[in-house]
mmCIF file of C-alpha atoms in Angstrom:
data_model
loop_
_atom_site.group_PDB
_atom_site.id
_atom_site.type_symbol
_atom_site.label_atom_id
_atom_site.label_comp_id
_atom_site.label_asym_id
_atom_site.label_seq_id
_atom_site.Cartn_x
_atom_site.Cartn_y
_atom_site.Cartn_z
ATOM 1 C CA GLU R 179 163.101 62.450 284.551
ATOM 2 C CA ALA R 180 159.587 64.160 285.527
ATOM 3 C CA GLN R 181 156.702 61.919 285.761
ATOM 4 C CA VAL R 182 153.849 60.036 287.298
ATOM 5 C CA THR R 183 154.200 57.041 288.987
ATOM 6 C CA GLN R 184 151.496 54.422 289.963
ATOM 7 C CA ASN R 185 151.510 51.414 291.558
ATOM 8 C CA PRO R 186 150.223 48.899 291.089
ATOM 9 C CA ARG R 187 150.327 48.345 287.211
ATOM 10 C CA TYR R 188 147.830 45.272 287.261
ATOM 11 C CA LEU R 189 145.910 44.101 290.479
ATOM 12 C CA ILE R 190 143.130 41.507 290.095
ATOM 13 C CA THR R 191 141.192 41.160 293.323
ATOM 14 C CA VAL R 192 138.192 40.142 295.151
ATOM 15 C CA THR R 193 135.153 41.644 296.308
ATOM 16 C CA GLY R 194 135.120 43.762 299.501
ATOM 17 C CA LYS R 195 138.788 43.618 300.000
ATOM 18 C CA LYS R 196 140.186 47.126 300.439
ATOM 19 C CA LEU R 197 142.929 48.483 298.128
ATOM 20 C CA THR R 198 144.988 51.313 297.367
ATOM 21 C CA VAL R 199 146.470 52.562 294.318
ATOM 22 C CA THR R 200 149.377 54.874 294.598
ATOM 23 C CA CYS R 201 150.301 57.934 292.643
ATOM 24 C CA SER R 202 153.447 59.953 292.933
ATOM 25 C CA GLN R 203 154.309 63.146 291.010
ATOM 26 C CA ASN R 204 158.195 64.422 291.058
ATOM 27 C CA MET R 205 156.757 67.832 289.210
ATOM 28 C CA ASN R 206 155.751 69.769 292.534
ATOM 29 C CA HIS R 207 152.475 70.014 290.588
ATOM 30 C CA GLU R 208 149.726 71.443 292.930
ATOM 31 C CA TYR R 209 146.553 69.890 290.720
ATOM 32 C CA MET R 210 146.313 65.861 290.772
ATOM 33 C CA SER R 211 143.423 63.401 289.344
ATOM 34 C CA TRP R 212 142.470 60.270 289.110
ATOM 35 C CA TYR R 213 140.199 58.962 286.310
ATOM 36 C CA ARG R 214 138.685 55.959 285.163
ATOM 37 C CA GLN R 215 138.381 55.018 281.458
ATOM 38 C CA ASP R 216 136.086 52.280 280.062
ATOM 39 C CA PRO R 217 135.359 51.016 276.761
ATOM 40 C CA GLY R 218 132.757 53.638 275.117
ATOM 41 C CA LEU R 219 133.065 56.377 277.931
ATOM 42 C CA GLY R 220 136.121 57.899 277.764
ATOM 43 C CA LEU R 221 137.883 59.365 280.383
ATOM 44 C CA ARG R 222 135.711 60.344 283.617
ATOM 45 C CA GLN R 223 137.264 62.001 286.346
ATOM 46 C CA ILE R 224 136.978 60.224 289.495
ATOM 47 C CA TYR R 225 138.064 63.023 292.676
ATOM 48 C CA TYR R 226 141.100 66.020 291.854
ATOM 49 C CA SER R 227 142.686 68.016 294.493
ATOM 50 C CA MET R 228 144.069 71.502 293.513
ATOM 51 C CA ASN R 229 146.503 71.087 296.152
ATOM 52 C CA VAL R 230 147.363 69.801 299.441
ATOM 53 C CA GLU R 231 144.489 69.029 301.734
ATOM 54 C CA VAL R 232 142.111 70.142 299.524
ATOM 55 C CA THR R 233 140.055 67.444 297.548
ATOM 56 C CA ASP R 234 137.067 67.432 295.557
ATOM 57 C CA LYS R 235 134.620 65.074 294.046
ATOM 58 C CA GLY R 236 134.824 64.632 289.824
ATOM 59 C CA ASP R 237 131.787 62.968 287.787
ATOM 60 C CA VAL R 238 131.786 59.258 289.647
ATOM 61 C CA PRO R 239 133.145 59.354 293.440
ATOM 62 C CA GLU R 240 131.043 56.314 294.460
ATOM 63 C CA GLY R 241 132.972 54.215 295.824
ATOM 64 C CA TYR R 242 136.231 55.581 296.443
ATOM 65 C CA LYS R 243 138.319 57.726 298.603
ATOM 66 C CA VAL R 244 141.280 59.980 298.556
ATOM 67 C CA SER R 245 143.685 62.199 300.315
ATOM 68 C CA ARG R 246 146.292 64.248 299.479
ATOM 69 C CA LYS R 247 148.730 64.554 302.667
ATOM 70 C CA GLU R 248 151.627 65.329 301.020
ATOM 71 C CA LYS R 249 151.988 67.714 297.444
ATOM 72 C CA ARG R 250 153.749 64.504 295.652
ATOM 73 C CA ASN R 251 151.344 61.944 296.599
ATOM 74 C CA PHE R 252 147.799 61.021 295.631
ATOM 75 C CA PRO R 253 146.654 57.399 296.835
ATOM 76 C CA LEU R 254 143.405 56.217 295.362
ATOM 77 C CA ILE R 255 141.640 54.148 297.748
ATOM 78 C CA LEU R 256 138.944 51.668 297.403
ATOM 79 C CA GLU R 257 137.116 50.586 301.128
ATOM 80 C CA SER R 258 134.910 48.040 299.660
ATOM 81 C CA PRO R 259 136.008 47.015 296.000
ATOM 82 C CA SER R 260 132.830 45.769 293.531
ATOM 83 C CA PRO R 261 133.398 44.482 290.081
ATOM 84 C CA ASN R 262 131.653 47.281 288.823
ATOM 85 C CA GLN R 263 135.192 49.270 289.831
ATOM 86 C CA THR R 264 137.088 46.583 287.505
ATOM 87 C CA SER R 265 138.464 49.315 285.057
ATOM 88 C CA LEU R 266 141.823 51.330 283.875
ATOM 89 C CA TYR R 267 142.530 53.993 286.017
ATOM 90 C CA PHE R 268 144.485 57.079 285.491
ATOM 91 C CA CYS R 269 146.361 59.076 287.535
ATOM 92 C CA ALA R 270 147.571 63.200 286.469
ATOM 93 C CA SER R 271 149.017 65.770 287.848
ATOM 94 C CA SER R 272 149.633 69.360 286.564
ATOM 95 C CA PRO R 273 150.555 73.202 287.460
ATOM 96 C CA ARG R 274 148.491 75.513 288.447
ATOM 97 C CA VAL R 275 146.540 75.457 284.691
ATOM 98 C CA VAL R 276 144.836 72.226 284.593
ATOM 99 C CA GLU R 277 144.974 72.094 281.125
ATOM 100 C CA THR R 278 148.974 70.699 281.070
ATOM 101 C CA GLN R 279 147.663 67.316 282.708
ATOM 102 C CA TYR R 280 150.655 64.708 282.445
ATOM 103 C CA PHE R 281 149.076 61.438 283.203
ATOM 104 C CA GLY R 282 150.845 57.907 284.657
ATOM 105 C CA PRO R 283 151.096 54.682 283.070
ATOM 106 C CA GLY R 284 147.728 53.676 284.132
ATOM 107 C CA THR R 285 146.778 50.631 286.778
ATOM 108 C CA ARG R 286 144.546 48.090 285.175
ATOM 109 C CA LEU R 287 141.977 46.830 288.314
ATOM 110 C CA THR R 288 139.859 43.486 288.019
ATOM 111 C CA VAL R 289 137.649 42.803 291.017
ATOM 112 C CA LEU R 290 136.338 39.618 290.849
ATOM 113 C CA GLY Z 52 128.772 64.405 284.663
ATOM 114 C CA GLN Z 53 129.050 66.399 280.979
ATOM 115 C CA GLN Z 54 130.651 64.739 278.176
ATOM 116 C CA LEU Z 55 131.685 65.489 275.007
ATOM 117 C CA ASN Z 56 130.504 63.937 271.890
ATOM 118 C CA GLN Z 57 133.353 62.628 269.795
ATOM 119 C CA SER Z 58 133.178 61.126 266.757
ATOM 120 C CA PRO Z 59 133.790 58.991 264.837
ATOM 121 C CA GLN Z 60 134.179 56.236 267.511
ATOM 122 C CA SER Z 61 137.080 53.977 265.435
ATOM 123 C CA MET Z 62 138.433 54.875 262.132
ATOM 124 C CA PHE Z 63 140.055 52.339 259.739
ATOM 125 C CA ILE Z 64 142.353 53.549 256.896
ATOM 126 C CA GLN Z 65 145.195 53.230 254.906
ATOM 127 C CA GLU Z 66 149.033 54.161 255.581
ATOM 128 C CA GLY Z 67 149.182 57.902 253.676
ATOM 129 C CA GLU Z 68 145.447 58.814 254.132
ATOM 130 C CA ASP Z 69 144.195 61.553 255.954
ATOM 131 C CA VAL Z 70 142.268 61.570 259.196
ATOM 132 C CA SER Z 71 139.724 63.899 260.179
ATOM 133 C CA MET Z 72 137.516 63.623 263.689
ATOM 134 C CA ASN Z 73 135.841 66.414 266.215
ATOM 135 C CA CYS Z 74 134.192 66.567 269.393
ATOM 136 C CA THR Z 75 130.720 68.687 270.269
ATOM 137 C CA SER Z 76 129.970 70.123 273.259
ATOM 138 C CA SER Z 77 126.044 71.052 274.498
ATOM 139 C CA SER Z 78 127.983 74.007 276.657
ATOM 140 C CA ILE Z 79 130.741 76.483 275.826
ATOM 141 C CA PHE Z 80 134.261 75.736 276.487
ATOM 142 C CA ASN Z 81 137.189 78.355 277.063
ATOM 143 C CA THR Z 82 139.877 75.474 276.047
ATOM 144 C CA TRP Z 83 140.208 72.422 273.905
ATOM 145 C CA LEU Z 84 142.552 70.052 274.214
ATOM 146 C CA TRP Z 85 143.347 66.482 272.007
ATOM 147 C CA TYR Z 86 145.424 64.107 273.515
ATOM 148 C CA LYS Z 87 146.640 60.663 271.933
ATOM 149 C CA GLN Z 88 146.580 57.004 273.825
ATOM 150 C CA ASP Z 89 148.972 54.910 273.204
ATOM 151 C CA PRO Z 90 148.329 51.228 273.935
ATOM 152 C CA GLY Z 91 149.313 50.134 277.012
ATOM 153 C CA GLU Z 92 149.928 53.886 278.252
ATOM 154 C CA GLY Z 93 148.482 57.172 279.291
ATOM 155 C CA PRO Z 94 147.350 60.271 277.161
ATOM 156 C CA VAL Z 95 149.853 62.528 275.928
ATOM 157 C CA LEU Z 96 148.658 66.094 275.675
ATOM 158 C CA LEU Z 97 148.927 66.607 271.242
ATOM 159 C CA ILE Z 98 147.525 70.324 271.255
ATOM 160 C CA ALA Z 99 145.726 73.066 273.079
ATOM 161 C CA LEU Z 100 143.699 75.397 271.946
ATOM 162 C CA TYR Z 101 142.459 78.604 273.926
ATOM 163 C CA LYS Z 102 141.074 80.937 271.705
ATOM 164 C CA ALA Z 103 137.698 80.611 269.327
ATOM 165 C CA GLY Z 104 139.044 80.276 266.157
ATOM 166 C CA GLU Z 105 142.076 79.371 266.920
ATOM 167 C CA LEU Z 106 144.140 76.945 264.205
ATOM 168 C CA THR Z 107 147.149 75.427 265.811
ATOM 169 C CA SER Z 108 149.632 72.745 264.244
ATOM 170 C CA ASN Z 109 151.676 70.223 265.665
ATOM 171 C CA GLY Z 110 153.781 68.496 262.546
ATOM 172 C CA ARG Z 111 151.339 66.875 260.751
ATOM 173 C CA LEU Z 112 148.647 67.361 263.214
ATOM 174 C CA THR Z 113 146.286 70.482 262.931
ATOM 175 C CA ALA Z 114 143.781 71.092 265.302
ATOM 176 C CA GLN Z 115 140.657 74.115 265.260
ATOM 177 C CA PHE Z 116 138.809 75.896 267.922
ATOM 178 C CA GLY Z 117 135.324 75.839 266.497
ATOM 179 C CA ILE Z 118 133.987 79.592 265.746
ATOM 180 C CA THR Z 119 131.089 78.543 268.397
ATOM 181 C CA ARG Z 120 133.299 77.297 271.136
ATOM 182 C CA LYS Z 121 130.866 74.339 271.384
ATOM 183 C CA ASP Z 122 133.212 72.053 269.080
ATOM 184 C CA SER Z 123 136.555 71.285 268.076
ATOM 185 C CA PHE Z 124 138.333 69.204 264.863
ATOM 186 C CA LEU Z 125 141.896 67.462 264.921
ATOM 187 C CA ASN Z 126 143.002 66.509 261.212
ATOM 188 C CA ILE Z 127 146.018 64.363 260.902
ATOM 189 C CA SER Z 128 147.730 64.348 257.251
ATOM 190 C CA ALA Z 129 149.551 61.621 255.392
ATOM 191 C CA SER Z 130 148.786 59.023 258.147
ATOM 192 C CA ILE Z 131 151.901 57.136 259.216
ATOM 193 C CA PRO Z 132 151.707 53.585 261.463
ATOM 194 C CA SER Z 133 152.876 55.102 264.767
ATOM 195 C CA ASP Z 134 149.427 56.961 264.540
ATOM 196 C CA VAL Z 135 147.706 54.283 265.420
ATOM 197 C CA GLY Z 136 145.912 54.828 268.692
ATOM 198 C CA ILE Z 137 142.905 56.502 270.550
ATOM 199 C CA TYR Z 138 142.674 60.381 270.410
ATOM 200 C CA PHE Z 139 140.996 62.026 272.859
ATOM 201 C CA CYS Z 140 139.185 65.727 272.913
ATOM 202 C CA ALA Z 141 138.828 67.204 276.195
ATOM 203 C CA GLY Z 142 137.231 70.477 277.271
ATOM 204 C CA ARG Z 143 137.337 73.457 280.129
ATOM 205 C CA GLY Z 144 133.988 75.073 280.661
ATOM 206 C CA GLN Z 145 134.845 78.702 281.870
ATOM 207 C CA GLY Z 146 135.941 79.003 285.837
ATOM 208 C CA ALA Z 147 135.678 74.945 286.410
ATOM 209 C CA GLN Z 148 138.329 73.356 287.535
ATOM 210 C CA LYS Z 149 138.179 69.690 285.535
ATOM 211 C CA LEU Z 150 138.316 68.583 282.179
ATOM 212 C CA VAL Z 151 135.410 67.326 280.069
ATOM 213 C CA PHE Z 152 136.780 64.218 277.938
ATOM 214 C CA GLY Z 153 135.402 62.690 274.669
ATOM 215 C CA GLN Z 154 134.768 59.050 274.492
ATOM 216 C CA GLY Z 155 137.629 59.061 272.336
ATOM 217 C CA THR Z 156 138.187 57.637 268.715
ATOM 218 C CA ARG Z 157 140.225 54.584 267.723
ATOM 219 C CA LEU Z 158 142.352 55.150 264.575
ATOM 220 C CA THR Z 159 144.029 51.780 263.401
ATOM 221 C CA ILE Z 160 146.087 51.898 260.356
ATOM 222 C CA ASN Z 161 146.485 49.410 257.455
ATOM 223 C CA PRO Z 162 150.163 49.100 255.971
#
């Protein structure tokens, strides 16, 4: 089944403790992206990647890192999480055409 | 970053009613998309629009790409309980490599 998977789905952590949220897609898509969803703000892009080893900042990249060493994986790294990074995070992928994005199920992160 | 203005933010309707929502932008977009998010899940693409004036249907859903290229509309006819969720518009400007999303419209249906 074609899908985007994220792990973990839920995470509660404390300020400053490094964490990684994994994202994997099995559709051989070139384009991958991370979003955060906050009430009243919709979806805001954090980082995106056009292809392996090519990443670029979205609208809210501060406090996040990403890497794209393989086509199928696009992990999101929070080196030193803070409470304002408490949010619902979505990974998405698409073929070359950015429009047809497939979203993962989401990761709800709480930073205490 | 740029954001689309989506309205209304929430709607409370009776089953069977028609629904309308819209999205506006201060800049021109080449593509308009409408997504739906069910509780606990990621957004799913409903309709994609690629040409100014384009009107596209997907079952009871109809969306239009505004003639000015700065707005888009989504209509749902004869709403049913499974239409409940959050609807997002998204747009892409010419040459842009990313989507800009609206704030979402939360639809609640009373049976």
